[in-house]
Coordinates of C-alpha atoms in Angstrom, one line a residue:
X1 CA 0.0 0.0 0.0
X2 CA 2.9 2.7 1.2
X3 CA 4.9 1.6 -1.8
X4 CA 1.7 2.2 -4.2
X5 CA 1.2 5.4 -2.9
X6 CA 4.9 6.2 -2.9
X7 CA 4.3 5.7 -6.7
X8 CA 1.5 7.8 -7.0
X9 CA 3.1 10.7 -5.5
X10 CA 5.8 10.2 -7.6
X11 CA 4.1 9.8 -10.9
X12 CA 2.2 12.7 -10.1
X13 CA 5.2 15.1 -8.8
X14 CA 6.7 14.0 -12.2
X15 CA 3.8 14.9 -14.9
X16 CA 4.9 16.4 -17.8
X17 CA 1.2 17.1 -19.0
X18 CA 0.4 20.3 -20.5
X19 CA -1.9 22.5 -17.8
X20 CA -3.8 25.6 -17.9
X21 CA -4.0 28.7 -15.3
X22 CA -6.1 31.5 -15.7
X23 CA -5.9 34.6 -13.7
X24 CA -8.6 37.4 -13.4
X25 CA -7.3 41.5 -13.1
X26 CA -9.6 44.1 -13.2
X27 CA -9.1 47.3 -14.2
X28 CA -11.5 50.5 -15.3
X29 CA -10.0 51.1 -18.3
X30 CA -11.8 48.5 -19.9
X31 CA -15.6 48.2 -21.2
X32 CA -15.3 44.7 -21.8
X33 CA -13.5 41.5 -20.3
X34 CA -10.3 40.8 -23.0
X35 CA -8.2 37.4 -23.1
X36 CA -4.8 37.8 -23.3
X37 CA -3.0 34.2 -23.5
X38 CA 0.7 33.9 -22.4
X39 CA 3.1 31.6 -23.8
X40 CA 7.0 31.1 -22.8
X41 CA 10.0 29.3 -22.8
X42 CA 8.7 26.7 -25.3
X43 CA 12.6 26.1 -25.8
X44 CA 11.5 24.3 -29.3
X45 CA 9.5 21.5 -27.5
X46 CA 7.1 20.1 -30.0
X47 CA 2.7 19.3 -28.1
X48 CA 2.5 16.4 -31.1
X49 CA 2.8 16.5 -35.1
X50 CA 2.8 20.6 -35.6
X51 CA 2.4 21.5 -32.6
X52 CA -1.3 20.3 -32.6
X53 CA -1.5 19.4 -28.7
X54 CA -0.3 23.0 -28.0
X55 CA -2.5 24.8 -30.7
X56 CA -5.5 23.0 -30.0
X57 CA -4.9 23.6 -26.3
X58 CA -4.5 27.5 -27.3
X59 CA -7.6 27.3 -29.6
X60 CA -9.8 26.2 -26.9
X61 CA -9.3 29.0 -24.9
X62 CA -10.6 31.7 -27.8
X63 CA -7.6 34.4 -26.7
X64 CA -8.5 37.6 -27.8
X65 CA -4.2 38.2 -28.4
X66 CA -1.3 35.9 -27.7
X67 CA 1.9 37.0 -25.8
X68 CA 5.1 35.5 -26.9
X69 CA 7.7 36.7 -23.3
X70 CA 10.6 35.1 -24.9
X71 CA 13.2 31.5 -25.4
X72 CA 10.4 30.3 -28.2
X73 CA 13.7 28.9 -29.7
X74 CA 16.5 27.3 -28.1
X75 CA 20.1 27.3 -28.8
X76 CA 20.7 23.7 -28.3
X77 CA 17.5 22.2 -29.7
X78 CA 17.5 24.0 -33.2
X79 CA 14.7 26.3 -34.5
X80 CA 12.0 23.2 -35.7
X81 CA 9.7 23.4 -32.6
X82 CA 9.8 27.2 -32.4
X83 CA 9.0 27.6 -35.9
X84 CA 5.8 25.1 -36.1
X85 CA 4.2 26.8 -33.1
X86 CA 4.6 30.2 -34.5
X87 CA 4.0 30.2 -38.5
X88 CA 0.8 28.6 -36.9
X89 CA 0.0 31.2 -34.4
X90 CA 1.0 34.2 -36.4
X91 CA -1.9 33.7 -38.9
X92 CA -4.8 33.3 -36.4
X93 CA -4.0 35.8 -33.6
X94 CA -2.8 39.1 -32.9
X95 CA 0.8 38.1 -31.8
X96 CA 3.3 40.3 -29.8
X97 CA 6.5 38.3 -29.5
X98 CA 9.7 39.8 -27.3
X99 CA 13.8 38.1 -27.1
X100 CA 14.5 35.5 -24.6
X101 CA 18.3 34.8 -23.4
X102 CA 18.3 31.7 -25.6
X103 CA 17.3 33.2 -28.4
X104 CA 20.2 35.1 -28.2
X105 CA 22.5 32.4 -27.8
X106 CA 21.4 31.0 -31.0
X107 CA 23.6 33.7 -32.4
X108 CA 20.5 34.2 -35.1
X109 CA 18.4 36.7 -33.5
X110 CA 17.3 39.0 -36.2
X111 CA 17.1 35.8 -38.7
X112 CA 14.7 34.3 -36.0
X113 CA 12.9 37.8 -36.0
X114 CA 12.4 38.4 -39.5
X115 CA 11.0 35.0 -39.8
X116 CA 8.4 35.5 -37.2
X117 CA 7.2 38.8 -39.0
X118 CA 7.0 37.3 -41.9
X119 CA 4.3 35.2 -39.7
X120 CA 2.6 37.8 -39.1
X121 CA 3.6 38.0 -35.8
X122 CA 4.4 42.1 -33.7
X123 CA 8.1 41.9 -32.7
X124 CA 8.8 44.3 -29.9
X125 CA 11.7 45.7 -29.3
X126 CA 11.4 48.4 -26.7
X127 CA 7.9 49.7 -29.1
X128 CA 4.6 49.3 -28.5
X129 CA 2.0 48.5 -31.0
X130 CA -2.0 49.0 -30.0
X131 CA -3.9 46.4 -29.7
X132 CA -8.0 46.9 -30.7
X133 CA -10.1 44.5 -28.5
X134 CA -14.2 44.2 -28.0
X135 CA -12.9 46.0 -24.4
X136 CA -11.3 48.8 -26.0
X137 CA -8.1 49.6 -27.1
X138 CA -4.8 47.8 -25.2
X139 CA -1.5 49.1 -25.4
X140 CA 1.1 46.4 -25.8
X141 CA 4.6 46.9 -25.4
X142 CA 8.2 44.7 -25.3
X143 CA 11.9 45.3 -24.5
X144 CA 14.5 42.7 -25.8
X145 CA 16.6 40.3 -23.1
X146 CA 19.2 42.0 -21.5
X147 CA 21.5 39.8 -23.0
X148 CA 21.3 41.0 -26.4
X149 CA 23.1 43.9 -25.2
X150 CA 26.7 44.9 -24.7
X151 CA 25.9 46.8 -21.0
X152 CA 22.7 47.6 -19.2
X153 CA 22.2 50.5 -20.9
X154 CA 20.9 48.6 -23.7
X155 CA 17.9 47.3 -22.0
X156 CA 17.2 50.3 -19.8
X157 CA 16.8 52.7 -23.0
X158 CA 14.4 50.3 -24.6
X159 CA 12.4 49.7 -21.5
X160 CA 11.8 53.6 -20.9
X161 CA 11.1 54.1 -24.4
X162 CA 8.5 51.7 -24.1
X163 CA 7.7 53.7 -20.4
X164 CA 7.4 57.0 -22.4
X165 CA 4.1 55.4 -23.9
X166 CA 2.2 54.9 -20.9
X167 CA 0.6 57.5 -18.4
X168 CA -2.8 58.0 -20.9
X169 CA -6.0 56.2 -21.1
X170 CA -5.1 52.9 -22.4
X171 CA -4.2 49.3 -20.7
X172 CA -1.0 48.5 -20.7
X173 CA 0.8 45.6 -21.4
X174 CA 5.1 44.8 -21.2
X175 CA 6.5 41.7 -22.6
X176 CA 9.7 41.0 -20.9
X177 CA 11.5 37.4 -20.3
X178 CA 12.8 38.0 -17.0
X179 CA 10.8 38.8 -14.2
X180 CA 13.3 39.6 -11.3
X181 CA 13.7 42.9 -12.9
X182 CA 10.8 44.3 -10.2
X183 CA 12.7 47.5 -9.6
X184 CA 12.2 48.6 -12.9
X185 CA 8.8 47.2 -12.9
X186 CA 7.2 48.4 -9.9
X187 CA 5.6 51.8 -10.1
X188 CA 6.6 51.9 -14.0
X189 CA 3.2 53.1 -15.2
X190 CA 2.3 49.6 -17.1
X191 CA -0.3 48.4 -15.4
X192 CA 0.6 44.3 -16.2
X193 CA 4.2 43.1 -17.0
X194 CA 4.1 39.6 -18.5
X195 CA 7.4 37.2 -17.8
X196 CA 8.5 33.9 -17.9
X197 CA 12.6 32.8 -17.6
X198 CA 12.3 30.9 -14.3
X199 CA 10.7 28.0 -15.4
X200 CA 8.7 28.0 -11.9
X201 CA 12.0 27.5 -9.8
X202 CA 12.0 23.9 -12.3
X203 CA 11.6 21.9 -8.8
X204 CA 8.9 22.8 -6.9
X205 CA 8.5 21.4 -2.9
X206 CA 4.7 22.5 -1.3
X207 CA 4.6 24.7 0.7
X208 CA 8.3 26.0 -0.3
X209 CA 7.3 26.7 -4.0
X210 CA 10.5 27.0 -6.4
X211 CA 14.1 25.6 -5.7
X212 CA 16.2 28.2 -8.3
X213 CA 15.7 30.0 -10.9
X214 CA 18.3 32.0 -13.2
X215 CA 18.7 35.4 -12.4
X216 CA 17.3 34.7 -8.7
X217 CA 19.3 32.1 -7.2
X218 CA 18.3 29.7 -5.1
X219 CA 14.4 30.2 -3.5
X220 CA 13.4 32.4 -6.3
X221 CA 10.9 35.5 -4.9
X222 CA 9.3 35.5 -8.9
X223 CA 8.6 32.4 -10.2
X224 CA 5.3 31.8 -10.8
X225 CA 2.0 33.3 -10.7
X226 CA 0.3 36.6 -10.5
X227 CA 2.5 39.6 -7.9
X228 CA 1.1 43.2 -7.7
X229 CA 4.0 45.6 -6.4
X230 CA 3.3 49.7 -5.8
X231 CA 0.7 49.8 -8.6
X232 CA 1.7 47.2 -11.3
X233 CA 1.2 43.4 -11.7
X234 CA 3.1 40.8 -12.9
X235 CA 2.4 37.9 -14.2
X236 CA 5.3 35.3 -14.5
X237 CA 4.6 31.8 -16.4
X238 CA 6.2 28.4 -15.6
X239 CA 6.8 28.2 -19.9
X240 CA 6.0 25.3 -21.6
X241 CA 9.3 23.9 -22.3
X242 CA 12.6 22.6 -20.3
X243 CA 15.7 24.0 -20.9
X244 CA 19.2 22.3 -18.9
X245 CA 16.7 20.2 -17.5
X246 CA 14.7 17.7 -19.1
X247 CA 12.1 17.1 -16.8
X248 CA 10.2 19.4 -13.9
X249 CA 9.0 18.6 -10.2
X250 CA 5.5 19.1 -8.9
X251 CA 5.8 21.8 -11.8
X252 CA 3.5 21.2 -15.1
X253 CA 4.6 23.2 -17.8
X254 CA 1.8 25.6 -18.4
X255 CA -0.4 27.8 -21.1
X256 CA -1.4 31.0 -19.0
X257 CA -4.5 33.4 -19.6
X258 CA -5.3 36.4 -18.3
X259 CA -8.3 37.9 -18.0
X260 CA -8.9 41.5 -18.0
X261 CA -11.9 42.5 -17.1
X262 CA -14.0 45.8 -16.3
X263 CA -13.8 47.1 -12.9
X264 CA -17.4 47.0 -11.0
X265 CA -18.5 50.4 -9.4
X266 CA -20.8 50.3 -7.3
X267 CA -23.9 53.1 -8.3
X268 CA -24.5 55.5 -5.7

């Protein structure tokens, strides 16, 4: 019996199976609820033939955009699992794709670029690009890895470019892989930062969450789920795909949708 449910818990700590998560924000500069789905660190893992698993899985959910926060590709897998999902994608949604750190390993950054606009797909790169939903009008913006510059500077001029944009009317949206950049992020005027990079700490114990996570060391603070700090929220996805490691722990890889909807005021 101990040994059965010894197994149990093992089988389950160790599912690879696809999951979904779905996280509510409301805000008043909406009129309507909008369904943004989030996608990262895919690392060229292929859901089936084409990517079917994955693009059925992304189907169901009816997303009103889809948010691409990086590592799509991966240096050490080649470019074949990348490219299925998002020649796919780029034809049936608005798609707003931003650099991971393994896409700039790959040494073929702009190649990989050009190929996803020719998609169809919005590459940021500190821009923004509007976004015209049945809830009004969403800003969405996206800064490049830090890695794909020489010093911080790099990163820093894109991300307040991309900061000169908010401040008006409009939701907004940043794309950017890492999420341990909270300084920058908290209090930045975007009112939803979307991450991914940590992979969910890859080995997750309960009640501990995460065990490391580039960027944060060991007990990552951000590394999965939904953190408002000083006015903005981020949300920061496990990914879909492994990277060093080829498996997870009590850690499904994971399709993420956020749903923005309408503030309720009560009527005096």
């Amino acid at each position: 019996g101990a040994a059965l449910a010894g197994t149990a818990v093992l089988t389950a700590a160790l599912w690879q199976g696809l999951t979904l998560r779905r996280y509510a924000l409301h805000t008043d500069k909406l009129s309507a609820p909008v369904r943004l789905l989030l996608l990262t660190d895919l690392h060229s893992t292929f859901y089936g033939r084409a990517q079917r698993g994955l693009l059925s899985a992304i189907q169901a959910q009816t997303p009103d955009a889809v948010l691409l926060a990086g590592d799509m590709a991966d240096d050490s897998r080649g470019d074949a699992g990348g490219d299925a999902l998002m020649s796919a994608l780029g034809g049936a949604y608005p798609c707003c794709y931003v650099s991971g750190n393994h896409e700039v390993r790959t040494g073929c950054l702009d190649a990989l670029k050009r190929r996803f606009r020719s998609w169809g797909i919005t590459v940021l790169e500190g821009s923004g690009t509007l976004l015209a939903t049945p809830g009004g009008t969403l800003r969405i913006c996206g800064v490049d890895d830090p890695s794909a510059f020489a010093g911080e500077s790099g990163w820093l001029e894109q991300f307040r470019a991309c900061q000169a944009l908010t401040g008006d009317s409009r939701y907004t949206v940043l794309l950017s892989h890492r999420p341990e950049r909270t300084e920058c992020y908290r209090d930045s005027g975007f009112d939803l930062v979307v991450s991914g990079h940590a992979h969910g700490g890859q080995f997750r114990l309960p009640f501990v969450g995460g065990i490391a996570a580039p960027g944060q060391g060991l007990f990552p603070k951000y590394d999965d789920g939904l953190y408002t700090e000083a006015g903005t929220s981020m949300l920061v996805s496990r990914g879909v795909g492994n990277s060093l490691f080829p498996f997870r722990v009590n850690n499904r890889p994971e399709i993420v949708v956020a749903e923005l909807r309408p503030s309720v005021h009560e009527s005096t």
